[in-house]
Coordinates of C-alpha atoms and ligand atoms in Angstrom, one line a residue:
M1 CA 26.8 -3.5 13.0
N2 CA 24.9 -0.2 12.4
K3 CA 25.0 2.6 14.9
P4 CA 21.5 2.8 16.5
V5 CA 19.7 5.5 14.6
N6 CA 18.7 7.3 17.8
K7 CA 22.4 7.7 18.6
T8 CA 23.3 9.4 15.3
S9 CA 24.3 13.0 15.4
A10 CA 21.4 14.0 13.1
W11 CA 18.9 12.3 15.4
K12 CA 20.3 14.3 18.4
K13 CA 20.1 17.5 16.4
L14 CA 16.5 16.7 15.4
T15 CA 15.6 15.9 19.0
S16 CA 16.8 19.3 20.2
Y17 CA 15.4 21.1 17.3
Y18 CA 12.0 19.5 17.9
R19 CA 12.1 20.7 21.5
W20 CA 12.5 24.3 20.5
H21 CA 10.3 24.3 17.5
K22 CA 7.5 21.8 18.2
N23 CA 4.9 24.5 18.5
D24 CA 5.9 26.5 15.4
E25 CA 2.7 27.2 13.5
M26 CA 2.6 26.4 9.8
K27 CA 0.5 29.4 9.1
D28 CA 3.2 31.6 10.5
L29 CA 5.8 29.8 8.3
F30 CA 3.7 30.5 5.3
A31 CA 3.3 34.1 6.3
K32 CA 7.0 34.5 6.7
D33 CA 8.0 32.9 3.4
K34 CA 6.0 33.7 0.3
D35 CA 7.9 31.0 -1.7
R36 CA 7.1 28.2 0.8
A37 CA 4.8 26.4 -1.5
S38 CA 7.1 26.3 -4.5
K39 CA 10.1 25.6 -2.2
Y40 CA 8.4 22.5 -0.9
T41 CA 6.9 21.1 -4.1
L42 CA 8.6 18.4 -6.1
N43 CA 7.5 16.7 -9.2
L44 CA 8.2 13.8 -11.4
E45 CA 6.6 14.3 -14.8
N46 CA 2.9 14.8 -14.1
L47 CA 3.1 13.8 -10.4
Y48 CA 3.4 16.8 -8.1
F49 CA 4.2 16.4 -4.4
D50 CA 3.4 19.5 -2.3
Y51 CA 4.8 19.0 1.2
S52 CA 4.7 22.7 2.2
K53 CA 1.9 22.1 4.7
N54 CA 4.2 20.2 7.1
R55 CA 5.8 21.3 10.4
I56 CA 9.1 21.8 8.8
D57 CA 11.5 24.5 8.0
E58 CA 14.9 24.7 6.3
K59 CA 16.8 23.5 9.4
S60 CA 14.6 20.5 10.2
M61 CA 14.7 19.4 6.6
R62 CA 18.5 19.7 6.6
Y63 CA 18.8 17.6 9.7
L64 CA 16.3 15.0 8.3
L65 CA 18.4 14.9 5.1
D66 CA 21.6 14.5 7.2
L67 CA 19.9 11.6 8.9
A68 CA 19.3 9.9 5.5
K69 CA 23.0 10.4 4.8
E70 CA 24.1 9.2 8.1
V71 CA 22.3 5.8 7.7
N72 CA 24.0 5.4 4.3
L73 CA 20.8 5.4 2.5
K74 CA 22.4 5.9 -0.9
E75 CA 24.4 2.6 -0.6
K76 CA 21.3 0.8 0.8
I77 CA 19.3 1.9 -2.3
E78 CA 22.1 0.6 -4.5
A79 CA 22.2 -2.6 -2.6
M80 CA 18.5 -3.3 -3.3
F81 CA 18.7 -2.3 -7.0
S82 CA 21.8 -4.5 -7.5
G83 CA 20.2 -7.6 -6.1
E84 CA 22.1 -7.9 -2.8
K85 CA 20.4 -10.1 -0.2
I86 CA 19.0 -7.3 1.9
N87 CA 16.2 -9.5 3.3
I88 CA 18.6 -10.8 5.8
T89 CA 16.2 -13.0 7.9
E90 CA 15.3 -15.0 4.8
N91 CA 18.6 -14.5 3.0
R92 CA 16.9 -13.2 -0.1
A93 CA 17.3 -10.4 -2.6
V94 CA 14.5 -7.9 -2.9
L95 CA 13.9 -7.2 -6.5
H96 CA 10.4 -6.0 -7.2
V97 CA 12.3 -3.3 -9.1
A98 CA 13.5 -5.9 -11.5
L99 CA 10.0 -6.7 -12.4
R100 CA 9.6 -3.3 -14.0
N101 CA 13.2 -2.9 -15.1
R102 CA 12.2 -1.6 -18.6
Q103 CA 15.8 -0.8 -19.5
N104 CA 16.4 -4.6 -19.2
T105 CA 19.8 -4.1 -17.7
P106 CA 21.1 -7.3 -16.1
I107 CA 20.5 -7.8 -12.4
Y108 CA 22.4 -10.6 -10.8
V109 CA 21.3 -12.8 -7.9
D110 CA 23.7 -15.6 -7.1
N111 CA 25.7 -14.8 -10.3
K112 CA 22.6 -15.3 -12.4
D113 CA 20.9 -12.5 -14.4
V114 CA 17.2 -12.5 -13.3
M115 CA 16.0 -10.5 -16.3
P116 CA 15.7 -13.3 -18.9
E117 CA 13.3 -15.2 -16.6
I118 CA 11.3 -12.1 -15.7
N119 CA 10.9 -11.3 -19.5
E120 CA 9.9 -14.9 -20.2
V121 CA 7.1 -14.9 -17.6
L122 CA 5.9 -11.5 -18.9
A123 CA 5.8 -12.8 -22.4
K124 CA 3.9 -15.9 -21.2
V125 CA 1.4 -13.6 -19.4
K126 CA 1.0 -11.5 -22.5
K127 CA 0.4 -14.6 -24.7
F128 CA -2.1 -16.0 -22.2
T129 CA -4.0 -12.8 -21.4
D130 CA -4.3 -11.9 -25.1
A131 CA -5.6 -15.4 -25.9
V132 CA -8.3 -15.1 -23.2
R133 CA -9.2 -11.5 -24.1
F134 CA -9.4 -12.3 -27.9
G135 CA -11.4 -15.4 -27.2
E136 CA -8.8 -17.9 -28.4
F137 CA -8.4 -19.6 -25.0
K138 CA -11.9 -20.7 -24.4
G139 CA -13.8 -22.5 -21.6
A140 CA -14.5 -26.2 -21.6
T141 CA -17.8 -25.7 -23.5
G142 CA -16.3 -23.4 -26.1
K143 CA -17.4 -20.1 -24.6
K144 CA -15.3 -17.0 -24.1
L145 CA -14.0 -16.6 -20.6
T146 CA -15.3 -13.2 -19.5
N147 CA -15.4 -13.6 -15.7
I148 CA -12.1 -13.5 -13.9
V149 CA -12.1 -14.7 -10.3
N150 CA -8.8 -14.0 -8.5
I151 CA -8.4 -16.3 -5.5
G152 CA -5.6 -15.2 -3.2
I153 CA -5.0 -13.3 0.1
G154 CA -2.7 -10.6 1.4
G155 CA -0.2 -9.7 -1.3
S156 CA -1.8 -12.2 -3.7
D157 CA -5.1 -10.3 -3.5
L158 CA -4.7 -6.7 -2.5
G159 CA -2.5 -5.6 -5.4
P160 CA -4.7 -7.1 -8.2
Y161 CA -7.8 -5.9 -6.3
M162 CA -6.6 -2.4 -5.8
A163 CA -5.2 -2.0 -9.3
T164 CA -8.1 -3.5 -11.2
T165 CA -10.4 -1.2 -9.3
A166 CA -8.2 1.8 -9.9
L167 CA -8.1 1.0 -13.6
K168 CA -11.8 0.2 -14.1
E169 CA -12.0 2.7 -16.9
Y170 CA -9.6 0.5 -18.9
W171 CA -11.5 -2.8 -18.5
A172 CA -12.5 -4.8 -21.6
K173 CA -16.1 -4.0 -22.0
D174 CA -17.3 -7.6 -22.0
M175 CA -15.3 -8.7 -19.0
N176 CA -15.8 -8.6 -15.2
C177 CA -13.6 -9.5 -12.3
Y178 CA -14.1 -10.8 -8.8
F179 CA -12.0 -11.4 -5.8
I180 CA -12.2 -14.2 -3.2
S181 CA -9.8 -13.8 -0.3
N182 CA -11.4 -14.4 3.0
I183 CA -11.9 -18.0 4.2
D184 CA -15.4 -17.0 5.3
G185 CA -17.7 -19.1 3.1
S186 CA -19.7 -16.0 2.3
A187 CA -16.8 -14.7 0.2
C188 CA -17.0 -17.8 -2.1
E189 CA -20.8 -17.7 -2.1
D190 CA -21.0 -14.1 -3.1
V191 CA -18.8 -14.6 -6.1
L192 CA -20.0 -18.1 -7.2
S193 CA -23.6 -16.9 -7.1
S194 CA -22.8 -14.1 -9.5
V195 CA -20.8 -16.0 -12.2
D196 CA -21.5 -18.6 -14.8
P197 CA -19.2 -21.7 -14.8
E198 CA -19.0 -21.8 -18.5
T199 CA -17.5 -18.3 -18.7
T200 CA -15.4 -18.2 -15.6
L201 CA -11.6 -18.4 -15.3
F202 CA -10.2 -18.9 -11.8
V203 CA -6.8 -17.5 -11.2
V204 CA -5.3 -19.0 -8.0
V205 CA -2.6 -16.8 -6.7
S206 CA -0.4 -18.0 -3.9
K207 CA 3.3 -17.6 -3.7
T208 CA 3.7 -20.6 -1.4
F209 CA 0.6 -22.5 -2.5
T210 CA 0.1 -23.6 1.0
T211 CA -2.0 -20.7 2.4
I212 CA -5.0 -22.3 4.0
E213 CA -7.5 -19.6 3.0
T214 CA -6.5 -19.6 -0.7
L215 CA -6.4 -23.4 -1.0
T216 CA -9.6 -23.9 0.8
N217 CA -11.3 -21.3 -1.4
A218 CA -9.7 -22.8 -4.5
R219 CA -11.0 -26.3 -3.6
T220 CA -14.5 -25.0 -3.1
C221 CA -14.4 -23.2 -6.5
R222 CA -13.0 -26.4 -8.1
K223 CA -15.8 -28.5 -6.7
W224 CA -18.4 -26.0 -7.9
L225 CA -16.9 -26.1 -11.4
I226 CA -16.6 -29.8 -11.5
D227 CA -20.3 -30.2 -10.3
A228 CA -21.3 -28.0 -13.2
L229 CA -19.0 -29.0 -16.0
G230 CA -17.1 -32.1 -15.0
E231 CA -13.5 -32.9 -14.0
H232 CA -12.1 -32.2 -17.5
A233 CA -13.1 -28.6 -17.3
V234 CA -10.5 -27.8 -14.6
A235 CA -7.6 -27.4 -17.1
K236 CA -9.6 -24.8 -19.1
H237 CA -10.9 -22.8 -16.1
F238 CA -8.1 -22.8 -13.6
I239 CA -4.7 -21.2 -13.8
A240 CA -2.2 -20.6 -11.0
V241 CA 0.5 -18.1 -10.1
S242 CA 3.0 -19.5 -7.7
T243 CA 6.6 -20.3 -6.9
N244 CA 5.6 -23.8 -5.9
A245 CA 5.1 -26.0 -9.0
T246 CA 4.8 -29.3 -7.0
E247 CA 1.8 -28.1 -5.0
V248 CA 0.2 -26.5 -8.1
S249 CA 0.2 -29.8 -9.9
K250 CA -0.9 -31.7 -6.8
F251 CA -3.9 -29.4 -6.7
G252 CA -4.7 -30.5 -10.3
I253 CA -3.8 -27.4 -12.2
N254 CA -1.8 -28.0 -15.4
T255 CA 1.6 -26.5 -14.9
D256 CA 1.5 -25.2 -18.5
N257 CA -1.0 -22.8 -17.1
M258 CA 1.1 -21.9 -14.1
F259 CA 2.9 -18.6 -14.1
G260 CA 6.0 -18.5 -11.9
F261 CA 7.6 -15.8 -9.8
W262 CA 10.6 -15.8 -7.5
N263 CA 11.4 -15.7 -3.9
F264 CA 13.1 -12.3 -4.4
V265 CA 9.6 -10.9 -4.8
G266 CA 7.7 -10.5 -1.5
G267 CA 3.9 -11.0 -1.6
R268 CA 3.1 -7.4 -0.9
Y269 CA 5.5 -6.3 -3.7
S270 CA 4.3 -8.8 -6.3
M271 CA 1.6 -7.2 -8.3
W272 CA 4.2 -6.3 -11.0
S273 CA 4.8 -10.0 -11.7
A274 CA 2.5 -12.6 -12.9
V275 CA 0.6 -12.0 -9.7
G276 CA -0.9 -9.1 -11.6
I277 CA -2.3 -11.5 -14.3
S278 CA -5.9 -10.5 -13.3
I279 CA -5.0 -6.9 -13.9
A280 CA -3.5 -7.7 -17.3
L281 CA -6.6 -9.8 -18.2
M282 CA -8.9 -6.9 -17.4
V283 CA -7.0 -4.0 -18.8
G284 CA -4.8 -5.7 -21.4
M285 CA -1.1 -6.3 -21.4
E286 CA -0.4 -3.0 -23.0
N287 CA -1.9 -1.1 -20.1
F288 CA -0.3 -3.5 -17.6
E289 CA 3.1 -2.7 -19.2
K290 CA 2.3 1.1 -18.9
M291 CA 1.8 0.4 -15.2
L292 CA 5.3 -1.1 -15.1
E293 CA 6.7 1.8 -17.0
G294 CA 5.3 4.3 -14.5
A295 CA 6.7 2.3 -11.6
N296 CA 10.0 2.1 -13.4
A297 CA 10.0 6.0 -13.9
M298 CA 9.6 6.3 -10.1
D299 CA 12.4 3.7 -9.5
L300 CA 14.8 5.7 -11.7
H301 CA 13.8 8.9 -9.9
F302 CA 14.3 7.2 -6.5
R303 CA 17.6 5.7 -7.5
N304 CA 19.2 8.7 -9.2
T305 CA 17.8 11.8 -7.7
E306 CA 19.6 13.7 -5.0
F307 CA 17.7 13.3 -1.7
E308 CA 16.7 17.0 -1.5
K309 CA 14.5 16.4 -4.6
N310 CA 13.7 12.8 -4.1
I311 CA 9.9 12.3 -3.6
P312 CA 9.9 9.0 -1.7
V313 CA 12.9 10.0 0.4
I314 CA 11.3 13.3 1.4
M315 CA 8.0 11.5 2.1
A316 CA 9.8 9.0 4.3
L317 CA 11.7 11.6 6.2
L318 CA 8.5 13.5 7.0
G319 CA 7.1 10.3 8.3
I320 CA 10.2 9.8 10.6
W321 CA 9.9 13.4 11.8
Y322 CA 6.3 12.9 12.9
N323 CA 6.5 9.3 14.2
N324 CA 9.8 9.5 16.1
F325 CA 9.9 13.1 17.2
F326 CA 6.3 14.4 17.4
G327 CA 5.0 11.0 18.4
F328 CA 2.3 10.9 15.7
K329 CA 1.7 7.1 15.3
E330 CA -1.0 7.0 12.7
Y331 CA -0.8 7.9 9.0
G332 CA -3.8 8.5 6.7
V333 CA -4.0 8.2 3.0
I334 CA -7.0 9.9 1.4
P335 CA -7.3 9.6 -2.4
Y336 CA -9.9 12.0 -3.8
D337 CA -10.7 9.5 -6.4
Q338 CA -13.4 6.8 -6.2
D339 CA -11.4 4.3 -8.2
L340 CA -8.4 4.6 -5.8
R341 CA -10.6 3.7 -2.8
F342 CA -8.7 0.5 -2.1
L343 CA -5.3 2.1 -2.2
P344 CA -5.2 2.8 1.6
K345 CA -6.1 -0.9 2.1
Y346 CA -3.3 -1.9 -0.2
L347 CA -0.9 0.4 1.6
Q348 CA -1.9 -0.9 4.9
Q349 CA -0.3 -4.3 4.0
L350 CA 2.6 -2.7 2.2
D351 CA 3.6 -0.5 5.1
M352 CA 2.4 -2.4 8.2
E353 CA 3.6 -5.8 7.1
S354 CA 6.9 -4.3 6.0
N355 CA 7.7 -2.0 8.9
G356 CA 5.7 -3.4 11.8
K357 CA 8.9 -4.7 13.4
S358 CA 10.5 -4.5 16.8
V359 CA 13.8 -6.3 16.2
D360 CA 16.5 -4.6 14.1
I361 CA 18.7 -6.2 11.5
D362 CA 21.5 -6.5 14.1
N363 CA 19.2 -8.8 16.1
K364 CA 18.5 -6.2 18.8
F365 CA 15.2 -5.2 20.3
I366 CA 14.4 -1.7 19.1
K367 CA 14.0 1.2 21.5
Y368 CA 12.2 3.7 19.2
S369 CA 9.0 3.7 17.3
T370 CA 8.8 1.9 13.9
G371 CA 6.0 1.5 11.4
P372 CA 2.9 3.7 11.8
I373 CA -0.8 2.6 11.7
I374 CA -2.0 3.2 8.2
F375 CA -5.6 3.8 7.3
G376 CA -7.6 5.8 5.0
G377 CA -10.4 5.9 2.4
A378 CA -11.8 7.9 -0.5
G379 CA -12.6 11.5 -0.1
T380 CA -15.1 13.0 0.2
D381 CA -16.8 9.9 1.8
V382 CA -14.3 9.8 4.7
Q383 CA -14.9 13.5 5.4
H384 CA -18.2 12.4 6.8
S385 CA -16.8 9.6 8.9
F386 CA -13.4 9.9 10.6
F387 CA -12.5 13.5 9.6
Q388 CA -14.1 14.9 12.8
L389 CA -11.2 13.3 14.8
L390 CA -8.6 14.5 12.3
H391 CA -9.8 18.1 12.7
Q392 CA -10.6 18.3 16.4
G393 CA -9.4 15.1 18.1
T394 CA -6.5 14.9 20.5
N395 CA -4.5 12.6 18.1
I396 CA -2.7 14.3 15.3
V397 CA -2.6 12.2 12.1
P398 CA -0.4 13.3 9.2
L399 CA -2.3 12.8 5.9
D400 CA -1.6 12.3 2.2
F401 CA -4.2 13.7 -0.1
I402 CA -4.1 12.3 -3.6
V403 CA -5.8 14.5 -6.1
P404 CA -6.2 13.8 -9.9
A405 CA -6.6 17.1 -11.8
I406 CA -8.8 15.3 -14.4
S407 CA -11.5 12.8 -13.7
H408 CA -12.4 9.9 -15.9
N409 CA -16.0 11.0 -15.4
E410 CA -16.2 14.7 -15.8
I411 CA -19.9 15.0 -15.2
G412 CA -21.2 18.5 -14.6
E413 CA -19.4 20.1 -11.7
H414 CA -18.7 16.8 -9.8
H415 CA -15.0 16.9 -10.2
E416 CA -14.5 20.5 -9.3
I417 CA -16.5 20.0 -6.1
L418 CA -14.3 17.0 -5.3
V419 CA -11.1 18.9 -5.9
A420 CA -12.4 21.9 -3.9
N421 CA -13.0 19.6 -1.0
A422 CA -9.5 18.0 -1.1
L423 CA -7.8 21.4 -1.2
A424 CA -10.1 22.8 1.5
Q425 CA -9.3 20.0 3.8
G426 CA -5.5 20.6 3.5
E427 CA -6.0 24.3 4.1
A428 CA -8.4 23.7 7.0
M429 CA -6.0 21.2 8.6
M430 CA -3.2 23.7 8.4
R431 CA -4.9 26.9 9.4
G432 CA -7.5 25.7 11.8
K433 CA -9.7 28.3 13.5
T434 CA -8.9 30.1 16.7
V435 CA -11.4 30.5 19.5
E436 CA -11.4 34.2 18.7
E437 CA -12.1 33.6 15.1
A438 CA -14.9 31.2 16.0
A439 CA -16.4 33.8 18.4
E440 CA -16.3 36.4 15.7
E441 CA -18.0 34.2 13.2
L442 CA -20.7 33.2 15.6
A443 CA -21.4 36.9 16.5
K444 CA -21.6 37.8 12.8
S445 CA -24.1 35.0 12.3
G446 CA -26.4 36.7 14.8
K447 CA -25.7 34.7 18.0
N448 CA -25.9 36.7 21.3
A449 CA -23.0 37.0 23.7
D450 CA -24.1 34.0 25.8
E451 CA -24.5 31.8 22.9
V452 CA -21.1 32.9 21.5
K453 CA -19.5 32.1 24.8
A454 CA -21.2 28.7 25.0
L455 CA -20.2 27.6 21.5
K456 CA -16.9 29.3 20.6
R457 CA -14.6 26.5 21.8
Y458 CA -16.6 23.8 20.2
K459 CA -16.4 25.7 16.9
S460 CA -12.7 26.2 17.1
F461 CA -10.1 24.1 15.3
P462 CA -6.5 23.7 16.6
G463 CA -5.0 23.5 13.0
N464 CA -1.3 23.0 12.5
R465 CA -2.1 19.4 11.3
P466 CA 0.3 18.2 8.5
T467 CA -0.8 17.1 5.1
N468 CA 1.0 16.3 1.8
T469 CA -0.9 16.9 -1.4
I470 CA -0.1 14.7 -4.3
V471 CA -1.5 16.0 -7.6
V472 CA -1.6 13.7 -10.6
K473 CA -3.0 14.5 -14.0
K474 CA -5.3 11.5 -14.2
V475 CA -5.4 8.0 -12.7
D476 CA -4.1 6.0 -15.7
P477 CA -2.0 2.8 -15.6
Y478 CA 1.3 4.8 -15.8
T479 CA 0.3 7.1 -13.0
L480 CA -0.9 4.2 -10.8
G481 CA 2.5 2.6 -11.3
M482 CA 4.3 5.7 -10.2
L483 CA 2.1 6.2 -7.1
V484 CA 2.5 2.6 -5.9
A485 CA 6.2 2.6 -6.5
M486 CA 6.5 6.0 -4.6
Y487 CA 4.9 4.4 -1.5
E488 CA 7.1 1.3 -1.8
H489 CA 10.2 3.3 -1.8
K490 CA 8.9 5.5 1.1
V491 CA 8.5 2.3 3.1
F492 CA 11.9 1.1 2.1
V493 CA 13.6 4.3 3.2
Q494 CA 11.9 4.2 6.6
G495 CA 12.9 0.6 7.1
I496 CA 16.5 1.6 6.4
I497 CA 16.3 4.4 8.9
W498 CA 14.8 2.2 11.5
N499 CA 17.4 -0.5 10.7
I500 CA 14.8 -3.2 10.2
D501 CA 14.2 -5.9 7.6
S502 CA 11.2 -4.6 5.8
F503 CA 10.9 -7.7 3.7
D504 CA 9.9 -10.6 6.0
Q505 CA 6.5 -10.9 7.8
M506 CA 7.2 -13.3 10.7
G507 CA 4.5 -11.5 12.8
V508 CA 1.8 -13.3 10.9
E509 CA 3.0 -16.8 11.8
L510 CA 1.9 -17.2 15.5
G511 CA -1.8 -16.7 14.8
K512 CA -1.6 -19.1 11.9
Q513 CA 0.0 -21.8 14.1
M514 CA -2.5 -21.4 16.8
A515 CA -5.4 -21.6 14.4
L516 CA -4.0 -25.0 13.3
S517 CA -4.2 -26.3 16.9
I518 CA -7.7 -25.0 17.5
L519 CA -9.2 -26.3 14.3
P520 CA -9.2 -30.0 15.3
E521 CA -10.8 -29.0 18.6
L522 CA -13.6 -27.3 16.9
Q523 CA -14.0 -30.1 14.5
G524 CA -13.8 -33.1 16.9
N525 CA -12.8 -34.2 20.3
A526 CA -9.2 -33.1 20.4
Y527 CA -8.1 -31.0 23.4
N528 CA -5.1 -28.7 23.4
K529 CA -3.9 -26.6 26.3
H530 CA -5.1 -23.0 26.1
D531 CA -5.7 -20.2 28.5
S532 CA -9.2 -20.5 30.1
S533 CA -10.8 -17.9 27.9
T534 CA -9.8 -19.6 24.7
S535 CA -10.9 -23.0 26.0
N536 CA -14.2 -21.6 27.1
L537 CA -14.8 -19.9 23.8
I538 CA -14.0 -23.2 21.9
S539 CA -16.6 -25.0 24.1
L540 CA -19.1 -22.2 23.7
I541 CA -18.9 -22.1 20.0
K542 CA -19.0 -25.9 19.7
K543 CA -22.1 -26.0 21.9
I544 CA -23.9 -23.3 19.8
R545 CA -22.9 -25.1 16.5
K546 CA -24.4 -28.4 17.7
Ligands
LIG1 O1 -0.2 -13.4 5.8 C1 1.0 -13.1 5.3 C2 1.3 -13.5 3.9 O2 2.4 -14.3 3.8 C3 1.5 -12.3 3.0 O3 2.8 -11.7 3.1 C4 1.2 -12.8 1.7 O4 1.0 -11.7 0.8 C5 0.0 -13.6 2.0 O5 0.2 -14.2 3.2 C6 -0.3 -14.7 1.0 O6 0.7 -15.7 0.9 P1 0.7 -16.6 -0.4 O7 0.8 -15.8 -1.6 O8 1.9 -17.5 -0.2 O9 -0.6 -17.4 -0.4

């Protein structure tokens, strides 16, 4: 049994250090130490992580690093990389890192090296995606398949969706891709009304192949295809990615066109496997492999670098500092890159499904805060929506700014304006503006004394709001791989510190079960016992639908 983290000596030191230093101002820390920026900037190749605009100093960082050591983080990292069954509730290894193990060193699960099978599936993905892209694997009427429709939900959707969007610049020029995840019929309708059955390839992605949304959507698409081209077309227009060959063939998909993966890969960690086949179809296997290489570079950095210089470890420790000591329960990710706009959505599942837990791995209810609420969106858009609260609201939200130095679309001064905004937001969050400064500015702008008095507080900014700035050269496949792996490992480290199993997702089950009991009531005359609100709502909706 692990010692509860809030009873460790590092935690106690952090608690007391926080008490004395919680009001320290970052702007004073910058003024005191001219080397602060370089002292608190790390890099891995072309990825730079500037964490100097955080409410930290040498001592708090030391205690946080002590905490990492006290929870035996090093051994836990080794346990993951070497295939130990660290997903204890499901008795599974956690080996998304094996999917991008470009060194191809053996990794054993139950005495079996997993690498040969991983390589085999990658080779199959390459063969198939090349065949589609070069027009050798054609649709039932002999036309090239140029519309890729990914049908999946959660981890079987968000990774491919985020990554294909992020890598739009690398798409084959004659191809397009679409995503159907939601069970809402409009999701199917939107896509099916935009594509031509003769040129459409449906990629049904479901680890379990039992997820009601995915299977219902897949059946609707199958019917649409059969109505247009006949039953024989299914084999040419449907492929599946799943661990469940029996259900795949029951659905009518030829298992030759099924791409497997393994239960040591969780849904939200799966885009590196055949689950990423839509990515490979759109950007080509060479680019998909570059994404794996980028992730692998981050894996090696994470596994082999001392904690002081380890980007995911430092990121995770900062998150612990804010969440568990300052009480900041939200976390924002703001990519200043249009193509990364879905990254926050992806990270929402990665982080919240992994660390939204309240029982620890020793089967005890937890008495400290765990996973934060993750949200975000692309800058500068979000500056004009929720940034008001981030600057002047009463909740303090630590932020990550992701800033590519070079854009794929260097049009006029667009990119410089974008970057200027990203950097300005970090500076503004840190410095703020005192009431006196606001008053002075108002007076300078010609306001009289009464007007200055009336407005100065509204125009002030508390500042001292923490941000990390992650600068990358350009959003290319390799960099995307690095970025995503960096967040995966951050989530892992936090899970270790909180002593939770970051790799199950039992919290999604209850709602699914209840939906199954409500469905027959909506569809017929069945009655199940509910609270009066739910029963009334069922009757009301049935009445309206009549
Ligand atoms: O809703 C939870 C979840 O199990 C996710 O973890 C997973 O990514 C998603 O559903 C889809 O599951 P499947 O790939 O089995 O269809």
